[in-house]
Coordinates of C-alpha atoms and ligand atoms in Angstrom, one line a residue:
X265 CA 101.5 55.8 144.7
X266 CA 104.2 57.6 146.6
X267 CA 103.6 61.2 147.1
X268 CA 107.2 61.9 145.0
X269 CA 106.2 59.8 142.6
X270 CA 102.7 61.7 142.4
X271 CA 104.3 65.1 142.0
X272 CA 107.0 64.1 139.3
X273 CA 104.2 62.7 137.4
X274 CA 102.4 66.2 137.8
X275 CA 105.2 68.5 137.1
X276 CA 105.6 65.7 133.9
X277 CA 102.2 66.4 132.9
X278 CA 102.7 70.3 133.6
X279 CA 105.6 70.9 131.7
X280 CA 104.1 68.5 128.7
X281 CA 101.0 71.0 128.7
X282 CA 102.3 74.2 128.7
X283 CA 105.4 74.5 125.9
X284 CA 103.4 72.9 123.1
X285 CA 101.9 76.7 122.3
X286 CA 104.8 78.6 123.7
X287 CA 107.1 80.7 121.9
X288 CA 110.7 81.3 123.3
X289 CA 110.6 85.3 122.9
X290 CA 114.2 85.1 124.1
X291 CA 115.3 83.0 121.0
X292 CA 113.0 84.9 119.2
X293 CA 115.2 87.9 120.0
X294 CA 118.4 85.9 119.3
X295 CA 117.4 85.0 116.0
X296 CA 116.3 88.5 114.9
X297 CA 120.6 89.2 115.5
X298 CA 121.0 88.2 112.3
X299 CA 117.6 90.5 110.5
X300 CA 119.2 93.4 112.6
X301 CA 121.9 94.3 109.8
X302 CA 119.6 95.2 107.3
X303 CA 116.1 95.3 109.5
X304 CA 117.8 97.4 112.3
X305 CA 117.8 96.0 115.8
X306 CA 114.4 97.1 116.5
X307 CA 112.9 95.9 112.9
X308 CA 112.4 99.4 111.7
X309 CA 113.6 98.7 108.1
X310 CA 115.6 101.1 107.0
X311 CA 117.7 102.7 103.7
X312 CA 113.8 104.4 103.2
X313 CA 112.3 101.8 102.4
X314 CA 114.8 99.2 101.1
X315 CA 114.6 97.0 103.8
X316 CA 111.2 97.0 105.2
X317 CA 109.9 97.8 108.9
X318 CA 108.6 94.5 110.3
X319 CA 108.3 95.3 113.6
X320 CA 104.5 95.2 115.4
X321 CA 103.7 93.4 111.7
X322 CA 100.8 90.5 112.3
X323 CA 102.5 87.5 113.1
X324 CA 100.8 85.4 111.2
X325 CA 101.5 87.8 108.1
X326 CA 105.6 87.2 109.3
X327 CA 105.3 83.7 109.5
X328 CA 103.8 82.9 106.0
X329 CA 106.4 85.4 104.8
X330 CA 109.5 84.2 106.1
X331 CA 108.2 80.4 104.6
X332 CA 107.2 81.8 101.0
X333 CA 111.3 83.5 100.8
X334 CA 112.4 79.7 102.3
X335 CA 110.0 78.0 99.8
X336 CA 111.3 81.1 97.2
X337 CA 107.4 81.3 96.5
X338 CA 108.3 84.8 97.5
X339 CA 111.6 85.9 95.5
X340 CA 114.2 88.1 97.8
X341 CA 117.2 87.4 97.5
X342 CA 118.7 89.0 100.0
X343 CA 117.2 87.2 102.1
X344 CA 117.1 83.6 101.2
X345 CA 120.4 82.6 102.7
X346 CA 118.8 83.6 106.2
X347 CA 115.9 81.6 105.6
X348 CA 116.8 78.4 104.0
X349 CA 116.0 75.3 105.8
X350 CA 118.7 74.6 107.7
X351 CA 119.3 78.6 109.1
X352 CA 115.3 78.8 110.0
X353 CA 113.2 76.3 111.1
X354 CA 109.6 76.4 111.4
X355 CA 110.2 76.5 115.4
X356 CA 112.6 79.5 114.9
X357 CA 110.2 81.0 112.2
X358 CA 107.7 81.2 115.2
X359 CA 110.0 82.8 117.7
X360 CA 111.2 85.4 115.6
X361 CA 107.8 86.5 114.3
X362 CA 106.0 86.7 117.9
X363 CA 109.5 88.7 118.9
X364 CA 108.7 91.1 116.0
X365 CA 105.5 91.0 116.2
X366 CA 105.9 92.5 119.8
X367 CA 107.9 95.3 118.9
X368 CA 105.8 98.6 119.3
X369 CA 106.9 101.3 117.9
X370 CA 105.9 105.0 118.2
X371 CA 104.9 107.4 116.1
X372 CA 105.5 110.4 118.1
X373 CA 108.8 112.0 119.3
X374 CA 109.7 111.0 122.6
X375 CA 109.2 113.5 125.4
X376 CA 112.8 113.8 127.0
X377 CA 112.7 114.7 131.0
X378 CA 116.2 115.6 130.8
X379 CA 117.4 113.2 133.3
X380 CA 117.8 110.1 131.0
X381 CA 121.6 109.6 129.5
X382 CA 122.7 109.6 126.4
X383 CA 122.1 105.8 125.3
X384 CA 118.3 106.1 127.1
X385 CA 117.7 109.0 124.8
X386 CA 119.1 106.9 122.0
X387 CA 117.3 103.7 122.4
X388 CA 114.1 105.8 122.9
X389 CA 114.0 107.8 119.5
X390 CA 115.3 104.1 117.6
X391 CA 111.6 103.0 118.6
X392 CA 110.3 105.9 116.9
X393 CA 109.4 105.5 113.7
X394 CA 107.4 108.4 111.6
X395 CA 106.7 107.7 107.7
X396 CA 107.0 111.4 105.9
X397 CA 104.2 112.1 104.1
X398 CA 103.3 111.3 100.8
X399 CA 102.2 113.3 98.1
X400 CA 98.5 113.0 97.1
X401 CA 95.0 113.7 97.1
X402 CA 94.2 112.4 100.9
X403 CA 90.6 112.3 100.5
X404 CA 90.5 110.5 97.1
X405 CA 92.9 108.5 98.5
X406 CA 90.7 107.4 102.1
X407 CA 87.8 107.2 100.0
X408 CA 89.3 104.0 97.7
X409 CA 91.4 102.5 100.7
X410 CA 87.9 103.0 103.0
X411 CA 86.0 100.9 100.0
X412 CA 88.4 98.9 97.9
X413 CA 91.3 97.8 100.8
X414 CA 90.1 98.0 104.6
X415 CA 88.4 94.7 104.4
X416 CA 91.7 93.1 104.7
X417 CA 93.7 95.5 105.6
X418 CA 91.9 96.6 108.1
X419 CA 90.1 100.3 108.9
X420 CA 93.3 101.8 110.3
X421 CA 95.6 100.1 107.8
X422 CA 96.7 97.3 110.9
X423 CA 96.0 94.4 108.9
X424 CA 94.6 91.2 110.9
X425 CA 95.9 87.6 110.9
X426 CA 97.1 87.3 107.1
X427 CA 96.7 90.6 106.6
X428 CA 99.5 92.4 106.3
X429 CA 99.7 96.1 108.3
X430 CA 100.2 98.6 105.5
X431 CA 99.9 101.6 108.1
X432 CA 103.4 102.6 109.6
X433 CA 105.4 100.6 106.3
X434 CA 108.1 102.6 103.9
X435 CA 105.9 104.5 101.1
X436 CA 108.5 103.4 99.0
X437 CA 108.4 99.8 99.8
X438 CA 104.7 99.5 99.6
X439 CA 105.0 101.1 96.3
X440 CA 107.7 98.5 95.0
X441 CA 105.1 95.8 96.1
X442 CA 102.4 97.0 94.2
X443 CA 104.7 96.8 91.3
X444 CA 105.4 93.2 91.9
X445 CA 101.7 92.5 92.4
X446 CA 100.5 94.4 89.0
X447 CA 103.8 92.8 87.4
X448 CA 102.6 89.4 88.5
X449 CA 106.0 88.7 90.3
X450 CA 104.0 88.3 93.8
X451 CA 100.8 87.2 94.6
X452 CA 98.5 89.5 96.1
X453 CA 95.7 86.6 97.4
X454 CA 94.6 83.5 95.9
X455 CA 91.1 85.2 95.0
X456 CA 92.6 87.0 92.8
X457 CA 93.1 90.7 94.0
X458 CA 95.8 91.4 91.8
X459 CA 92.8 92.4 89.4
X460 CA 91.7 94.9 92.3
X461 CA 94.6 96.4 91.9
X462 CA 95.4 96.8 88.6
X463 CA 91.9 98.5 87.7
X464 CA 93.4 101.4 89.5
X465 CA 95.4 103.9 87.9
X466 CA 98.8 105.1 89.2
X467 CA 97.5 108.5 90.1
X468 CA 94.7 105.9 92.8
X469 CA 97.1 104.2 94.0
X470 CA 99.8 107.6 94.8
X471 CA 97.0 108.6 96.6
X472 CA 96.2 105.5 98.7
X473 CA 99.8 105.8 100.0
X474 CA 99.3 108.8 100.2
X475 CA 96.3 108.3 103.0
X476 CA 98.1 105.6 104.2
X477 CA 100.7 108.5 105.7
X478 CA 98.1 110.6 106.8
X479 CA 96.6 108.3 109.2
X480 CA 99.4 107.3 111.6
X481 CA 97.9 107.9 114.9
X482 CA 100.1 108.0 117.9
X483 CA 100.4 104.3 119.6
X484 CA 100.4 105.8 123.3
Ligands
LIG205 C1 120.7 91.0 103.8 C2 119.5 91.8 104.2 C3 118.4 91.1 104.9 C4 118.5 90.3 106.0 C5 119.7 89.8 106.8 C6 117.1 89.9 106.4 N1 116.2 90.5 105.5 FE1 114.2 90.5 105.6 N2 114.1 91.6 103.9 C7 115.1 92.1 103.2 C8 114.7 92.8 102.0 C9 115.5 93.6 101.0 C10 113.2 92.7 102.0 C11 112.2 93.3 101.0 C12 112.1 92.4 99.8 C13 111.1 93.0 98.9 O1 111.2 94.2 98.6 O2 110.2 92.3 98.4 C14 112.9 91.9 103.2 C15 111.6 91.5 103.6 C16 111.3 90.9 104.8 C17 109.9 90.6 105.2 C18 108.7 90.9 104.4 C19 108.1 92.2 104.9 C20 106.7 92.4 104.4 O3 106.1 93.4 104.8 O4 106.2 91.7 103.6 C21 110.0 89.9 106.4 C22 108.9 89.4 107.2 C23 111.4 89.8 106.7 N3 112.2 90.4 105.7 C24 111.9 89.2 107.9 C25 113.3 89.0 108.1 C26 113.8 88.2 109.2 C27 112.9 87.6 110.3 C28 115.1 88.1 109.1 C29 116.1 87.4 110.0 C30 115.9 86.0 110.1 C31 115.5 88.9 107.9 N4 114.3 89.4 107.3 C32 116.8 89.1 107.4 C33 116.5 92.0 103.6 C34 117.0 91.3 104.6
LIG206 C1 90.7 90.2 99.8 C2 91.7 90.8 100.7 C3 92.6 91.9 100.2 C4 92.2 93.2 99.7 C5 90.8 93.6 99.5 C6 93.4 93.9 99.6 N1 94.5 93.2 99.9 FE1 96.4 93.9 99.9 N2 97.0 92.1 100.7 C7 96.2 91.0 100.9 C8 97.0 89.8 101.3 C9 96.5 88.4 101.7 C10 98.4 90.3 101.3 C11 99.6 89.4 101.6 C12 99.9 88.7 100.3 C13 101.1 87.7 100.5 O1 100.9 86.8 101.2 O2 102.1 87.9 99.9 C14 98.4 91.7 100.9 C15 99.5 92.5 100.7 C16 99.5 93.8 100.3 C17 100.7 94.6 100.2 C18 102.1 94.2 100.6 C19 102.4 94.5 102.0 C20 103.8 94.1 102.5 O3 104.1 94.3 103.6 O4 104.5 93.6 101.7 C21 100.2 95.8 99.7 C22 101.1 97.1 99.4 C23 98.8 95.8 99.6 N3 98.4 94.5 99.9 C24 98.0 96.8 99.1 C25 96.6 96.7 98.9 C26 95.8 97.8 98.5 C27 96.3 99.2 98.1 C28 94.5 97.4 98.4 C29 93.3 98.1 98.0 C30 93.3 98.7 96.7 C31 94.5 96.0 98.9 N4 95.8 95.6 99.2 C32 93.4 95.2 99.0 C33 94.8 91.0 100.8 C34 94.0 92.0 100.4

């Protein structure tokens, strides 16, 4: 076989190999153009709580997400134009999830040096993002989340794969979704862990959202 022939064949093989798992982070970012009016560019959420952060969220959690509002297994509709079959497709699902997914945001104030301009200091405290306090009983609060919660969601409150990071989210928001979840409006998990939440009282779960603010720890 020529030796041009050879390498075409390689580079054929190489470039069949390596985009099958690849995301295209730059699409990704594209896409997220559109989220950015009510997510905010950097997918903080905003209007406390209306519209909820998603940025550094698991991607896998973002993925099955963005397909239960296409499917409208998940109702929002605010968002179902955006995701219907024709505006997302699974490929751009994908790319916009590891783009958000890859957003880290900080907890703690930037540290200015005083030489950066105006715009630098800008984009630096939009990728801040500090969720106020909540009121209730911290400890109470820990002590259900530690026992009743962290096997999904994780010790920290970062979720993992399905899991969705509750740590870092609008208090509001989370507390809207444990509305749905007791109402029946979303599922919590197939297993059945609506019941887990609705043998808690109000006053429980105030103060699991509560813990969930107190334990923000500084990402750098
Ligand atoms: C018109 C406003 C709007 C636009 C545009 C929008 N969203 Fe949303 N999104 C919402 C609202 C409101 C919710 C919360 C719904 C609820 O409370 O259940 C939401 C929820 C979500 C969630 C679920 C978060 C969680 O923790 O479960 C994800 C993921 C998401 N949006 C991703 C996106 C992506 C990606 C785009 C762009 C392709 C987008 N959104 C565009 C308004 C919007
Ligand atoms: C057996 C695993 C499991 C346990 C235990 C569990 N969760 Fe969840 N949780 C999930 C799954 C899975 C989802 C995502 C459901 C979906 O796909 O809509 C979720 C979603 C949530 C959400 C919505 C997050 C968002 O971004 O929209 C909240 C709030 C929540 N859980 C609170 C709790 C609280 C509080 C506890 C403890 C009392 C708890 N969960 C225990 C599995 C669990």
């Amino acid at each position: 076989m020529p030796l041009r022939s050879l390498s075409v064949l390689l580079l054929a093989l190489l470039l069949g190999m390596a985009p099958a798992a690849a995301v295209d982070l730059q699409q990704g970012k594209e896409i997220n153009g559109t989220c950015a009016a009510c997510h905010g560019d950097n997918g903080q959420g905003g209007k406390k709580g209306e519209y909820p952060r998603i940025a550094g969220q698991q991607v896998r959690y973002i993925e099955s997400q963005l397909k239960n509002f296409r499917s409208r297994t998940r109702i929002n509709i605010p968002m179902f134009p955006y995701t219907q079959e024709r505006e997302l497709s699974d490929e751009d699902i994908k790319d916009v999830a590891a783009y958000l997914a890859g957003i880290a945001l900080s907890n703690k104030m930037p540290t200015y040096t005083g030489t950066e301009d105006a715009l630098t200091m800008l984009q630096m405290a939009d990728k801040v993002m500090i969720i106020p306090r909540a009121e209730g009983d911290i400890e109470q609060g820990g002590a259900l989340y530690q026992k009743q919660c962290a096997a999904c969601h994780g010790k920290a409150g970062k979720g993992r794969g399905m899991f969705p990071m509750l740590v870092g989210q609008y208090t509001n928001y989370l507390k809207r979704q444990v509305d749905l979840y007791l109402k029946g409006d979303r599922p919590h998990d197939e297993e059945g862990v609506t019941g887990l939440l609705n043998k808690l009282d109000e006053t429980q779960i105030r103060d699991i959202l509560a813990y969930l603010t107190a334990i923000q720890e500084p990402t750098e």
